[in-house]
Structure formats: C-alpha cells, structure tokens
mmCIF file of C-alpha atoms in Angstrom:
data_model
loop_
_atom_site.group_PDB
_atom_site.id
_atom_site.type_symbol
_atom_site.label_atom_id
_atom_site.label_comp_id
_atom_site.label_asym_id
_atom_site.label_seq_id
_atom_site.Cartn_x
_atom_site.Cartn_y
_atom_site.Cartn_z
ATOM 1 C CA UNK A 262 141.622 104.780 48.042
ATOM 2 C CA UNK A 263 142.794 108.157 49.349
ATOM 3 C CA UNK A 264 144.037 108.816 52.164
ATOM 4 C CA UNK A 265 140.922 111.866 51.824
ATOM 5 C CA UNK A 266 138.182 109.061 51.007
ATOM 6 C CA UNK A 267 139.235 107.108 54.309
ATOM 7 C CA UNK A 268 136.846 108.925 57.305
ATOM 8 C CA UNK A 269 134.120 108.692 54.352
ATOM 9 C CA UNK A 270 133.545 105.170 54.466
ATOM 10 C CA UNK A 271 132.956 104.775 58.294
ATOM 11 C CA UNK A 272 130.994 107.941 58.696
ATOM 12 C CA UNK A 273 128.532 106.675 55.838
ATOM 13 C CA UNK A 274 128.462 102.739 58.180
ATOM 14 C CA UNK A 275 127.484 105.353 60.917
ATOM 15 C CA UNK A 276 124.762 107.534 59.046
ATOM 16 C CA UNK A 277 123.116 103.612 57.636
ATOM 17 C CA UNK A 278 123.109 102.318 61.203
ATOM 18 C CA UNK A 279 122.576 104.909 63.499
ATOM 19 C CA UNK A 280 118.752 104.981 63.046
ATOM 20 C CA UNK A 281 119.077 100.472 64.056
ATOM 21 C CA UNK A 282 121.334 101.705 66.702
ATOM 22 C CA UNK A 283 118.536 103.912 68.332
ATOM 23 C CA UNK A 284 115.796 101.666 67.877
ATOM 24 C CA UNK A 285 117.671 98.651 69.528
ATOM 25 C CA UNK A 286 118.974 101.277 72.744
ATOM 26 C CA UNK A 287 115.044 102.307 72.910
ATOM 27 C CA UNK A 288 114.346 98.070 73.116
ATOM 28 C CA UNK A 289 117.139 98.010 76.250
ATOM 29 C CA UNK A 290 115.930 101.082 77.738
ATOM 30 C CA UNK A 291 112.087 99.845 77.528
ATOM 31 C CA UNK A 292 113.889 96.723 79.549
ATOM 32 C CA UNK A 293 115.384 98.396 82.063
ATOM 33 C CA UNK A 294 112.070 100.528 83.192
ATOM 34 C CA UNK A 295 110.526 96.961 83.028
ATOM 35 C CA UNK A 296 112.779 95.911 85.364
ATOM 36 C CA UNK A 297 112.876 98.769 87.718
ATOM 37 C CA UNK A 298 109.179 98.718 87.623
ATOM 38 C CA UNK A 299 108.756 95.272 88.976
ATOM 39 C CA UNK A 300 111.494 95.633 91.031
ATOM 40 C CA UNK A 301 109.906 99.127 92.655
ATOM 41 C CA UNK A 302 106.421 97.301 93.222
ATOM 42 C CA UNK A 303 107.258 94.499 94.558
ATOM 43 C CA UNK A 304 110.451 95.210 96.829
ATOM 44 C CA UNK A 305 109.525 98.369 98.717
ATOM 45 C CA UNK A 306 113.123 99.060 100.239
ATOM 46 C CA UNK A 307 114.545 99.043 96.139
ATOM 47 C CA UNK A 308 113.591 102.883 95.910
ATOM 48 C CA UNK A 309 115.616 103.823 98.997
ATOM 49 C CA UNK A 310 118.676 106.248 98.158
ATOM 50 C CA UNK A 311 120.740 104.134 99.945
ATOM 51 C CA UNK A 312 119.638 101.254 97.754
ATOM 52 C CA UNK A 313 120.045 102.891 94.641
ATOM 53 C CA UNK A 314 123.533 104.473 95.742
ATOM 54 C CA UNK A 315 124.404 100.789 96.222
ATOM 55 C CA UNK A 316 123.496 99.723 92.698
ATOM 56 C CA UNK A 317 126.108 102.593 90.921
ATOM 57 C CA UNK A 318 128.627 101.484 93.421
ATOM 58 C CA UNK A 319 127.981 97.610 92.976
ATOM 59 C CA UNK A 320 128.307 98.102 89.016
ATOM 60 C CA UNK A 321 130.899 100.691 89.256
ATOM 61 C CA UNK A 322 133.737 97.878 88.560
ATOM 62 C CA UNK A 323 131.526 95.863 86.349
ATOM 63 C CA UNK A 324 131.116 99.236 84.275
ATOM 64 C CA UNK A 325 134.849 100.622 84.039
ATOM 65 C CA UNK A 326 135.828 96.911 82.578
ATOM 66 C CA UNK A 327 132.280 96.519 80.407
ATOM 67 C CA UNK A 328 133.709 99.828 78.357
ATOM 68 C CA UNK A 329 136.784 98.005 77.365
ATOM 69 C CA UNK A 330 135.224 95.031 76.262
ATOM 70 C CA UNK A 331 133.170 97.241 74.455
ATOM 71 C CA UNK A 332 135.721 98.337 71.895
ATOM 72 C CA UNK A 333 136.974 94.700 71.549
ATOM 73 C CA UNK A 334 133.789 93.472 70.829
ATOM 74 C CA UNK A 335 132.428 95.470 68.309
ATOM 75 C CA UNK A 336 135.578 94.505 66.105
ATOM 76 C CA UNK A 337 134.844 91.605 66.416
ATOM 77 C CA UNK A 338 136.859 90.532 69.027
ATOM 78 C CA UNK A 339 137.022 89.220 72.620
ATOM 79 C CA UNK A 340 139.309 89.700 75.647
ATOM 80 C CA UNK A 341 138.241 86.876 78.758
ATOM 81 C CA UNK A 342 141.026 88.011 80.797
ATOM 82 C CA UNK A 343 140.113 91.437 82.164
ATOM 83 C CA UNK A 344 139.081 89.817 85.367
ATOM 84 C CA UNK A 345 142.271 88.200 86.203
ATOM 85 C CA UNK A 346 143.722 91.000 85.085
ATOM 86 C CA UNK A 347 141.998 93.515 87.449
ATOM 87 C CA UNK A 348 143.219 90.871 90.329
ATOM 88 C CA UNK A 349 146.572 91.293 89.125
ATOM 89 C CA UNK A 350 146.778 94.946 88.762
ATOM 90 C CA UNK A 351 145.395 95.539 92.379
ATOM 91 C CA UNK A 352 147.678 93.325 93.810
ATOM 92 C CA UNK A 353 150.949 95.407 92.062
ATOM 93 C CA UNK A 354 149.498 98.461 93.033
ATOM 94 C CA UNK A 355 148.992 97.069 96.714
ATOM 95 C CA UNK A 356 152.653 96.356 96.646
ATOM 96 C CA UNK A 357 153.793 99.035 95.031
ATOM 97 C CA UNK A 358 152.002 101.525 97.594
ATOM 98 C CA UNK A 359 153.689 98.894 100.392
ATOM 99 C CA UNK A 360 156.894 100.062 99.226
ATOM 100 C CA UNK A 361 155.853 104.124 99.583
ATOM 101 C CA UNK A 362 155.368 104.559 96.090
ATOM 102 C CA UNK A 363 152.932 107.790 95.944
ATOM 103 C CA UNK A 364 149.431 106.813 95.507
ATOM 104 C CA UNK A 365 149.338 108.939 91.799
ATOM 105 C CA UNK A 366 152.414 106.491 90.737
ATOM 106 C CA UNK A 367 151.120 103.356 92.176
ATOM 107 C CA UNK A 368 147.527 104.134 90.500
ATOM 108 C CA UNK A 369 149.548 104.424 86.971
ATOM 109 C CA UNK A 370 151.509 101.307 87.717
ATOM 110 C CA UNK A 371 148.103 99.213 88.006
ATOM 111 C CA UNK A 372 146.883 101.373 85.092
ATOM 112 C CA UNK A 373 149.973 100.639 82.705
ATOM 113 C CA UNK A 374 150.585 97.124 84.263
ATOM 114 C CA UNK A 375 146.640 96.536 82.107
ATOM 115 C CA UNK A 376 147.619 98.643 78.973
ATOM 116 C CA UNK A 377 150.664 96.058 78.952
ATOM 117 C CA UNK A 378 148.718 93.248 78.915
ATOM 118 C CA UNK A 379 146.222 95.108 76.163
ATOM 119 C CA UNK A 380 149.126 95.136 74.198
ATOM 120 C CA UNK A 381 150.440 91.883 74.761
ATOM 121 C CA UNK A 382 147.099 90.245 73.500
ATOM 122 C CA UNK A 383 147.226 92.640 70.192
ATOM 123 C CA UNK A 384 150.387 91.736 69.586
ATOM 124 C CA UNK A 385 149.342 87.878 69.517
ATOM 125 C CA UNK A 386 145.689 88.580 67.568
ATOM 126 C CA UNK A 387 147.763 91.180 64.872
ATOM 127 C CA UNK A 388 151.014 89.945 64.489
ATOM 128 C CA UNK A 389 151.210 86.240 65.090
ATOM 129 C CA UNK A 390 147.661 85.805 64.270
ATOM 130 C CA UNK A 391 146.396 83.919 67.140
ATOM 131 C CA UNK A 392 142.537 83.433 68.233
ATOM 132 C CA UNK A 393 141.386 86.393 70.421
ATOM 133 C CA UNK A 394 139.753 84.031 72.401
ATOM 134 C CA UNK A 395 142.500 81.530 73.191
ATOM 135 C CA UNK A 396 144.916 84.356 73.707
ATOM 136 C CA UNK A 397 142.880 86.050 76.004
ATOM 137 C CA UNK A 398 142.134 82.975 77.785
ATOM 138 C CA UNK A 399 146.018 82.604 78.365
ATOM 139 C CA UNK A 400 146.342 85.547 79.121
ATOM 140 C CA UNK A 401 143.412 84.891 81.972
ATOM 141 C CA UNK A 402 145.005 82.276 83.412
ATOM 142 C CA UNK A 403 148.736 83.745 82.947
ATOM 143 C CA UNK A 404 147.629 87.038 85.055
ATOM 144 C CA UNK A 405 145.837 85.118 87.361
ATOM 145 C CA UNK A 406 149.014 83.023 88.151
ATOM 146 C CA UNK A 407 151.266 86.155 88.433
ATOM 147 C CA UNK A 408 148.601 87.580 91.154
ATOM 148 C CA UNK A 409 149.084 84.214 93.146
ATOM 149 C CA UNK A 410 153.448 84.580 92.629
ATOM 150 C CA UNK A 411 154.032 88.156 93.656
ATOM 151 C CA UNK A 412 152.116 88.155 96.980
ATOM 152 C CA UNK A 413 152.800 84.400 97.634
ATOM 153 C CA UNK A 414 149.152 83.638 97.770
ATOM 154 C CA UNK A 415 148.599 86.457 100.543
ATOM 155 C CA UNK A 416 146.463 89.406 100.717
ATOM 156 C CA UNK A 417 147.867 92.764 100.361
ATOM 157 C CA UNK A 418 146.692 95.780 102.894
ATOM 158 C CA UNK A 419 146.593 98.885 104.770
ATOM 159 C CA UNK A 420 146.737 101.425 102.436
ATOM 160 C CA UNK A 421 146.372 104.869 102.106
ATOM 161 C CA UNK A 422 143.285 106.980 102.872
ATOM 162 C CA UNK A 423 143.958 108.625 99.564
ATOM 163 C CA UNK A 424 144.142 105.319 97.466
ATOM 164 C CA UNK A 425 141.188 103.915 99.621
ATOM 165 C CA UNK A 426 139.179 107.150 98.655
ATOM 166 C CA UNK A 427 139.226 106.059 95.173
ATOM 167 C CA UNK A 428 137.061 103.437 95.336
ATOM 168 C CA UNK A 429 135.431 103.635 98.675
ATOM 169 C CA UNK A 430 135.020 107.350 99.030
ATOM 170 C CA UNK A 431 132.438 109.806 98.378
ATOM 171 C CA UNK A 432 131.715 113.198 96.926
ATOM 172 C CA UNK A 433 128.529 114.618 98.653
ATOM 173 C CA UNK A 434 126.357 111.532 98.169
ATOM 174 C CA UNK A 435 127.521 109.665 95.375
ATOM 175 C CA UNK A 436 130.461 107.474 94.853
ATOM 176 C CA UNK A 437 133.601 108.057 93.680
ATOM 177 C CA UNK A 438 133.923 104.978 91.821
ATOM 178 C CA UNK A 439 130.448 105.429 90.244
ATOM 179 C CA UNK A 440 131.943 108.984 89.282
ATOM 180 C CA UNK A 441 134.685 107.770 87.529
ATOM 181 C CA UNK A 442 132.704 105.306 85.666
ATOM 182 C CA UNK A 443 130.046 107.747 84.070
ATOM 183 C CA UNK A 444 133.330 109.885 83.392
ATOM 184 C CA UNK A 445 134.569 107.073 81.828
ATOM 185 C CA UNK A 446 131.371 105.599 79.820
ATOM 186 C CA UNK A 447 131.200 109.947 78.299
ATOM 187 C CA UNK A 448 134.765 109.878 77.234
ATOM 188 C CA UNK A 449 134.403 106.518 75.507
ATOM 189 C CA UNK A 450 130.972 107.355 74.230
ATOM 190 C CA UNK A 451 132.337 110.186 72.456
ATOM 191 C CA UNK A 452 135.245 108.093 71.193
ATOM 192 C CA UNK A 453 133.265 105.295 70.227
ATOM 193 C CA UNK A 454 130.748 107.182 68.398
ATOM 194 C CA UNK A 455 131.916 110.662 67.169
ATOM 195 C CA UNK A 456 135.469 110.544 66.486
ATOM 196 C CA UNK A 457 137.269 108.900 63.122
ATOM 197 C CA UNK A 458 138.905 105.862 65.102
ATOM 198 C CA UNK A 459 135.390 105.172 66.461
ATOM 199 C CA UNK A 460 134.550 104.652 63.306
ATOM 200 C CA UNK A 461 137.404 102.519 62.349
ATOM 201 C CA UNK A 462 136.682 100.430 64.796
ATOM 202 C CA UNK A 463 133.401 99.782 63.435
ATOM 203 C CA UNK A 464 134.401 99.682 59.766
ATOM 204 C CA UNK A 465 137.020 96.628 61.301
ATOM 205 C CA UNK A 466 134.039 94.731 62.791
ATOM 206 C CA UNK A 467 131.699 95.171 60.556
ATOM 207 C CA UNK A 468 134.098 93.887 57.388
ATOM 208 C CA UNK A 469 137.767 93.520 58.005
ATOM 209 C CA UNK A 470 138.721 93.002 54.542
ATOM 210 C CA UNK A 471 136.734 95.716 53.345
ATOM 211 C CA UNK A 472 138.145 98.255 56.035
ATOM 212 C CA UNK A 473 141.751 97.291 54.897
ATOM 213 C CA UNK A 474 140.932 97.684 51.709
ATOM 214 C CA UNK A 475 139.364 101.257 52.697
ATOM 215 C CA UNK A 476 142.839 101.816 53.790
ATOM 216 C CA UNK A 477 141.973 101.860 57.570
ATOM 217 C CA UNK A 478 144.772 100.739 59.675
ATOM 218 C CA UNK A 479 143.018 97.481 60.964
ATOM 219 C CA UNK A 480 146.449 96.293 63.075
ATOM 220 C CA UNK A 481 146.700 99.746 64.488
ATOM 221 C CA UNK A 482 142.994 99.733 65.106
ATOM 222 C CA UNK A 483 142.986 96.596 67.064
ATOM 223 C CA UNK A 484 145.777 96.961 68.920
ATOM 224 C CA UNK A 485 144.130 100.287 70.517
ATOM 225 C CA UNK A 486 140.974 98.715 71.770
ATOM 226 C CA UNK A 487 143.053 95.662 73.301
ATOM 227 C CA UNK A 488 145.309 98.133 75.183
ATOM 228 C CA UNK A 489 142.131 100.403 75.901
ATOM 229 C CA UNK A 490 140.828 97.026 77.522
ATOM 230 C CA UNK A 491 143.360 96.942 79.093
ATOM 231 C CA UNK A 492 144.020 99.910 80.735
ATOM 232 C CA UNK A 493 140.333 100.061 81.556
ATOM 233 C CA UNK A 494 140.935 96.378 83.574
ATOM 234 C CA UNK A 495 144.091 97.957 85.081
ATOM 235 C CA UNK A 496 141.869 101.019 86.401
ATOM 236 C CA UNK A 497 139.300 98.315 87.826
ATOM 237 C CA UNK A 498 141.969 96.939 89.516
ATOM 238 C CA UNK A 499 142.641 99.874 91.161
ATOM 239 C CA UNK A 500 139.173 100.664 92.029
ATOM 240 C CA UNK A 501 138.332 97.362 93.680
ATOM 241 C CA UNK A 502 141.695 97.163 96.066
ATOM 242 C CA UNK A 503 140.484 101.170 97.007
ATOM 243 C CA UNK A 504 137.290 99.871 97.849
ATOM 244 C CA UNK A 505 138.300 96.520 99.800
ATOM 245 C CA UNK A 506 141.258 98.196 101.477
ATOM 246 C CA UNK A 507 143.018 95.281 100.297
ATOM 247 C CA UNK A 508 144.259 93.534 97.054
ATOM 248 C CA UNK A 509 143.727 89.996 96.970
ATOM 249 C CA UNK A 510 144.510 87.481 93.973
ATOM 250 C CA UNK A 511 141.520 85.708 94.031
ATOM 251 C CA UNK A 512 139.709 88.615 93.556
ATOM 252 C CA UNK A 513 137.385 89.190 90.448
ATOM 253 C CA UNK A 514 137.034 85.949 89.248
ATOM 254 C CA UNK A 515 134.445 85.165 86.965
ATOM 255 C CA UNK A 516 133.760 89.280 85.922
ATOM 256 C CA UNK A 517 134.921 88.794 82.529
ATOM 257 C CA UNK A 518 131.499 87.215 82.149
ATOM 258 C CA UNK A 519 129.368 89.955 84.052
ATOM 259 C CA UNK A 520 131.476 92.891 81.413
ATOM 260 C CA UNK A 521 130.457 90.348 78.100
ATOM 261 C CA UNK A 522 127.447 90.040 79.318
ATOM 262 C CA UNK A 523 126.604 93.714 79.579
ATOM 263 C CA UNK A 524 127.995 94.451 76.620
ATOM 264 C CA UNK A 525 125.968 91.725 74.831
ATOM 265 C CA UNK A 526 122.572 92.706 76.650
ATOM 266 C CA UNK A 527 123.705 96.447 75.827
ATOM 267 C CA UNK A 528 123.354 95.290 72.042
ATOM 268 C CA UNK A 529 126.727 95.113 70.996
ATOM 269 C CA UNK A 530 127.092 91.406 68.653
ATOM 270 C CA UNK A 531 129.584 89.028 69.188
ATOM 271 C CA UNK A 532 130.357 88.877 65.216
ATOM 272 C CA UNK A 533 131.604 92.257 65.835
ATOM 273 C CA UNK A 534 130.616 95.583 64.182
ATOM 274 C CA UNK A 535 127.415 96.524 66.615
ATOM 275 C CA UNK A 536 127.528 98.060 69.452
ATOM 276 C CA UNK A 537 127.534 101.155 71.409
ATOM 277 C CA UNK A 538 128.828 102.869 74.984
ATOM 278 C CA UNK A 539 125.191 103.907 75.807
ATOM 279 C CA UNK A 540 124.525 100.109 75.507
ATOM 280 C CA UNK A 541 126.415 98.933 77.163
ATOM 281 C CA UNK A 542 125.725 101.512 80.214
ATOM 282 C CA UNK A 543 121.921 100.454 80.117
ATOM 283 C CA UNK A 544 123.143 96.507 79.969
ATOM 284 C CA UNK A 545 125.364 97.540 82.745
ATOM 285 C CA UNK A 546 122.528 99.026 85.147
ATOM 286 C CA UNK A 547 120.487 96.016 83.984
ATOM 287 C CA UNK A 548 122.921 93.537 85.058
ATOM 288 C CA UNK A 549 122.951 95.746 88.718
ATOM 289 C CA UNK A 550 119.288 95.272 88.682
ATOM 290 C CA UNK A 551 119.263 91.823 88.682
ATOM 291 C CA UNK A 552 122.360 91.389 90.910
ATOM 292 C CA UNK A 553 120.001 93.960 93.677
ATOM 293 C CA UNK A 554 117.057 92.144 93.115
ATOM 294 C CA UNK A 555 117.993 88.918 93.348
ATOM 295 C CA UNK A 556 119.584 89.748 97.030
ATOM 296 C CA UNK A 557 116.728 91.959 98.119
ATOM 297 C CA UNK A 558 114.508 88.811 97.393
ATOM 298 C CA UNK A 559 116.711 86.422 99.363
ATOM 299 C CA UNK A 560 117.596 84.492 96.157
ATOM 300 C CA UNK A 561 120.322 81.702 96.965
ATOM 301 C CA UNK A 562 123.847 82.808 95.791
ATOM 302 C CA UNK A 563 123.722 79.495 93.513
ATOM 303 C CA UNK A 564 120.368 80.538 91.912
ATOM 304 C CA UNK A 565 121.952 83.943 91.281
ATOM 305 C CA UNK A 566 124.597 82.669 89.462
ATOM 306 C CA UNK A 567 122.321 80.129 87.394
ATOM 307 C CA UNK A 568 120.354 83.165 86.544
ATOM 308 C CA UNK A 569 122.895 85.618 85.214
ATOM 309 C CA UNK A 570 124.638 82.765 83.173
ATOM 310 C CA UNK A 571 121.097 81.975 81.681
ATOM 311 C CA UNK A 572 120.681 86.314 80.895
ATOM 312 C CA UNK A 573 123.969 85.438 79.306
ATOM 313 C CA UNK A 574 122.921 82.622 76.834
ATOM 314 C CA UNK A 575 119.436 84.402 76.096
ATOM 315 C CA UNK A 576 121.355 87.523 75.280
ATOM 316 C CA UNK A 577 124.141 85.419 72.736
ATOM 317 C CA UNK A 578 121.381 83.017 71.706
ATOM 318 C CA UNK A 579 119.109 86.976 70.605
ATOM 319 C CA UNK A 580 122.510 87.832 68.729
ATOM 320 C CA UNK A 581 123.212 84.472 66.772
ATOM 321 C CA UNK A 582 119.640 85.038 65.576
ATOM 322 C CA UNK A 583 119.709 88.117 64.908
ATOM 323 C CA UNK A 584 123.281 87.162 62.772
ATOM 324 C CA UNK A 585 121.678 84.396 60.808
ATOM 325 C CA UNK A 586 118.366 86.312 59.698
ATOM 326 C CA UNK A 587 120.654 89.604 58.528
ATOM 327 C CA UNK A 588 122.698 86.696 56.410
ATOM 328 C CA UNK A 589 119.760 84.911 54.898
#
C-alpha cells in the first residue's frame, strides 16, 4: 500500500456507513423530541428560558468530556478516568492561580496537566500493551489520589473574576461554558468526520489489523484521541472550578459514566468503529433531559442514579445486540 492509496480506504468506510450513520442520528433525534415532548406536557415550568438555559449549562461539563471519550471509543477504546482527572486538573489550576499565575497560564496548566495524562494512558495501551480499561482505571484512581495530596484533602478558592467567568459567566443570555462546548462539539465534528485522521480513527476501530495493514499509523492514531481525551478532561476541569469558584478533589466523581453513557446513547459502539460528534451531542442533551426531569418531578437523588445507570445498561445491552446480529 501507498502512501497515495492510504486516505482511500477510510474515505470509502465513510461513503459505506454514512447513510447507517444518518439513519441511527434520525433514531436519537426522534428520542430526544420524545423526550422533550413528555417532558413539555407534563412539567409546565420545563419550557421556561431559565429552565432550558439550565440544561446547556448542567451538560456543559458532561459535554466537553463526552467529546473526548468520543474519539476513544470509536477505536475501540475506553478511558474511565476523565472524571478524576477533571478533579485533578481543577485543583492544579486552583493552586496554580493561588500562586498569581495569570489566569491564561493557569487555564493551560489544567489543560496540559489532562493532555499529560492522555498521553500517559497511550503510552501504556500502544507501547506496553496494556488493557485500555485497566489503565484507565489506574489512571482513575492515580489522579484521584494526586487531587487528595496536593491540596491535603482541602478545597481550593477565591479566584479570579476572569477564571470564574469561564465557567460561571455569561454572554448576553447564554453560558459561557455551554459556548465553549458547542465550539468544541463543531471543531471535533469536523475532525471526527471530514478530515483524514477522522477517518483513521475509524479505519482503527472498525479493523485494527486491517488499518495497519492500510498503512495507517494505528500507534500514532491512538495516542491522539487519548491525549485529545485528555486535554478535553483537563478543559472540564477548568470549567467546573470557574463555575464552583472553587476546586475541590472530590469533585466529579462518577462522570466518567454520564460521558460513556452519552456517547453510547449518541450511537457510538463499545467494539469501536461507530460513532459520531453529532451523537454524541444529541445523547448529551438526552442525558440533560433526564437529569432536568427527574429533579423537576421531585425524583429521589437515589432513584436518579438507579435510573441513569439502567439508560446505561439498556444503551450497552442495544450495542452488544446490535454487535452480535452484524457478526452472525
């Protein structure tokens, strides 16, 4: 294979699934106005601006780290520790602003602090061939543990008006945050679907053996959507200590779940190759959806969680299906 023949194999996996690709966003789309429906006739505050404005803002940090996993998953991979990982990034970039570090610098250093981490989990999948799940999961706990070390269990706060802006400000009515997100889910989208490594990264999930032989740079190729998880953790990080005011290192346990989740109810499969930024924006809103309905309606907190880890076995439980009847 040529190094002319290589774009040609992806962008022919593109043209094959693009038309499955549509029909399955149409099924999550058809979803989501189900749910917005329901939610609209039965819950007459859900329609208020203020509600709504709450639902981008709510999924905002659910969003920024659902894009990441995005890239993993589709080849075929899995990172568990972007939530521990957004706790430690916010929590460096507290303490970095605590020492007078201008707010561009200390958002980089939460930023970078993810991309590091990105890269430390490629380096384990790629080079010392390690489980993507088991890494990730170390790396979970591992991040976690550093939040809890650097501020000696404590929460981090005061900062700037600047910093705070970025994730608890507004332009006109809308978010910041939620801003940066749909910034974020365009660029990606593009990425994802339009450019040759967005196609790579499909080629890798869909056959990995086939890609390499293809003469797509599968290493390379997984070790950008691991630091592009990353980074997009690091950013969340950032986000959520803006919006609190503070950076605590308890904080964001237990997203890693709500970002699969989206993901995974955004269409993407597990086995990797399938997938899409458009998705996993609709699974995103969904999951918001639920989240606001649930508390409009008074649900218990327990119930709530019951009921999103249920959305999350239905949705895997689809995709296994789905798996085995494309096999047989």
């Amino acid at each position: 294979m040529t190094s002319a023949q290589t774009p040609d194999t992806p962008n022919r996996r593109f043209g094959l699934t693009s038309l499955t690709r549509a029909v399955n966003e149409l099924t999550i789309v058809v979803g989501f106005v189900a749910i917005s429906l329901y939610l609209a006739i039965t819950t007459p505050s859900f329609l208020t601006s203020a509600n709504l404005l709450s639902i981008l803002l709510a999924s905002s940090l659910i969003g920024i780290v659902a894009v990441g996993e995005t890239f993993v998953i589709v080849t075929g991979g899995i990172d568990l520790s972007v939530g521990s990982v957004v706790a430690f990034t916010g929590v460096m970039a507290g303490l970095a602003l605590n020492a007078h570090v201008p707010v561009p610098i200390a958002v980089l250093i939460g930023i970078g602090i993810g991309a590091l981490s990105g890269g430390f989990i490629a380096f384990a999948v790629t080079t010392l061939n390690m489980s993507p799940f088991i890494v990730s999961l170390a790396v979970l706990a591992m991040a976690r543990g550093l939040a809890f070390i650097v501020t000696n269990g404590n929460t981090i706060f005061s900062f700037p008006d600047a910093f705070d802006n970025i994730g608890g400000g507004n332009i006109g009515p809308f978010p910041v945050a939620a801003l940066i997100t749909l910034g974020l889910f365009l660029v990606a989208g593009l990425v994802l679907a339009r450019s040759v490594f967005g196609a790579e990264v499909y080629a890798v999930g869909g056959n990995r053996d086939a890609a390499r032989l293809a003469g797509i740079p599968v290493i390379r190729t997984l070790s950008i959507v691991y630091i592009i998880s990353g980074a997009c953790a690091g950013l969340g990080g950032v986000i959520l200590a803006g919006r609190l005011d503070s950076a605590q290192p308890i904080a964001a346990t237990g997203l890693e779940l709500n970002a699969i989740a989206a993901v995974v109810i955004g269409g993407a499969s597990l086995f990797g190759g399938k997938g899409s930024i458009l998705g996993t924006l609709l699974g995103v809103l969904i999951i918001g959806l639920i989240n606001n309905g649930l508390t409009l309606k008074n649900v218990q907190p327990f119930w709530v969680q019951f009921i999103q880890g249920a959305v999350i076995f239905g949705a895997v439980l689809i995709d296994s299906l789905n798996q085995k009847r494309r096999k047989s």
